[in-house]
Amino acid sequence: MYQDKIIVNYESKPAYSILLKKDFTGLKEALLNLGLQNRRFLVITDSNVEKIYLKECMDLIGPISRGIYSFTFEAGENSKNLETVKLVYNKLIAKKFDRNDIILALGGGVTGDLAGFVASTYLRGIDFIQIPTTLLAMADSSIGGKTGVDFMAYKNMIGAFHQPKLVYMNLSSLKTLPKREFNAGISEIIKHGLIKDADFYKWLQDNITNIQSLDYETLKQMVYRSCMIKKKVVEEDPKEKGDRALLNFGHTIGHAIEKLMDFQLLHGECVAVGMICAAYISNKRGFISNDELECIYKIIEAFNLPTSIKDLSSEEIYHVTRLDKKMESDKIKFIYLESIGRAIIDTSVSKDEMIEAINYVQN
Ligand code: ADP
Ligand code: ZN
């Protein structure tokens, strides 16, 4: 029922395809269909993904390329910085990469952000292909063209918009992904349902077991529907001037927790707690019922995502939300639910409401 291809538009024109596949074997054909043969490739990957998937991908692309190289960095958010970018530029220059050559990101969101940033800046921009291997990258971060690196203590502070030429997903690569990383990806998928699609949210509730057991058709449907939601939002607002901000549901408080925990919790885990806080505010303002709030809590719990946060004071968390770069003229653009499947942006959420919501996840 669900196709294995999504076409993403940029500025109202078809820009690139996302392919949802069971293995890597279609990669060669996908590149040939785009006329990307006889080019040189630099595959950027991290130290974990390298061990599992690099050789297979290089072997598939090698024969149609004019040369293929790889660059591996130490896995983890700590590598997502300008030092790593510099090392990649050095490699590109040493290998004399020019505007016809291609960067390929093989890995999770960290790899995609970093490799995309290199592709967007090297020689003022070269072609870029994404092979996301984490659920977060497949269902969320590989769509929308955001690339970037962290700078000092600031996440994604330096970056650019750069659309890929192709996103190729091998859903089977999720089998080797640590369960904790998988569940963190689910958090953003739940978010997509909550902000835009009540049917999809209901479907997630009904399919928890099949999702957890990595049933292929279930995963495909889940990733497909999640990508379609994100695609629609970013197509309508590519540069985040309006409704794209709805994707920040759960992120105002989530980011603050992430920062205060010194990145010990995964992004998706912090977003899970942040979504409960935002849902609590929706409930207090009379938009969603007690039952609906409890359901959100339950689905987050069912995926082993955190539902509470200890060791941080509410004041402290609130204070950090004030430093978020997504503020507009000193007001926090808070996102909460008007109903399940419908989110709104509101700048009137008060300090007291936020503190009360944070207290709710501390019990
Ligand atoms: P995210 O995708 O959540 O932004 P990362 O890119 O850092 O985060 O990926 C999360 C972790 O999972 C990293 O340690 C990475 O090396 C590892 N990883 C990514 N994809 C896979 C995979 N398919 N199998 C095993 N480990 C993977
Ligand atoms: Zn997020």
CSV table of C-alpha atoms and ligand atoms in Angstrom, one decimal, residues 46 48-49 52-53 75 108-111 133-134 136-137 173 176-178 181, ligand 1:
chain,number,residue,atom,x,y,z
A,46,ASP,CA,31.4,7.5,11.8
A,48,ASN,CA,30.5,2.6,14.4
A,49,VAL,CA,28.7,2.7,11.0
A,52,ILE,CA,29.0,-2.4,9.7
A,53,TYR,CA,28.1,-0.8,6.3
A,75,ALA,CA,31.1,8.5,16.5
A,108,GLY,CA,22.8,9.0,11.6
A,109,GLY,CA,21.9,12.5,12.1
A,110,VAL,CA,25.3,13.6,13.2
A,111,THR,CA,26.9,12.3,10.0
A,133,THR,CA,21.1,4.6,9.2
A,134,THR,CA,19.3,5.8,12.3
A,136,LEU,CA,16.0,9.7,13.7
A,137,ALA,CA,17.8,10.5,10.5
A,173,SER,CA,20.0,-1.2,8.7
A,176,THR,CA,21.9,-3.1,14.1
A,177,LEU,CA,20.9,0.2,15.7
A,178,PRO,CA,21.0,0.1,19.5
A,181,GLU,CA,18.8,5.0,19.7
B,1,ADP,P1,21.3,10.6,15.5
B,1,ADP,O1,20.9,9.9,14.3
B,1,ADP,O2,20.4,10.3,16.6
B,1,ADP,O3,21.4,12.1,15.3
B,1,ADP,P2,24.1,9.6,15.5
B,1,ADP,O4,24.3,10.0,14.1
B,1,ADP,O5,25.1,10.0,16.5
B,1,ADP,O6,22.7,10.2,16.1
B,1,ADP,O7,23.8,8.1,15.7
B,1,ADP,C1,23.6,7.5,16.9
B,1,ADP,C2,24.5,6.4,17.2
B,1,ADP,O8,24.1,5.2,16.5
B,1,ADP,C3,26.0,6.6,16.9
B,1,ADP,O9,26.8,6.0,17.9
B,1,ADP,C4,26.1,5.9,15.6
B,1,ADP,O10,27.5,5.4,15.3
B,1,ADP,C5,25.2,4.7,15.8
B,1,ADP,N1,24.6,4.1,14.5
B,1,ADP,C6,24.1,4.8,13.5
B,1,ADP,N2,23.5,4.0,12.7
B,1,ADP,C7,23.7,2.7,13.1
B,1,ADP,C8,23.3,1.4,12.7
B,1,ADP,N3,22.5,1.3,11.6
B,1,ADP,N4,23.7,0.4,13.4
B,1,ADP,C9,24.4,0.6,14.5
B,1,ADP,N5,24.8,1.7,15.0
B,1,ADP,C10,24.4,2.8,14.3
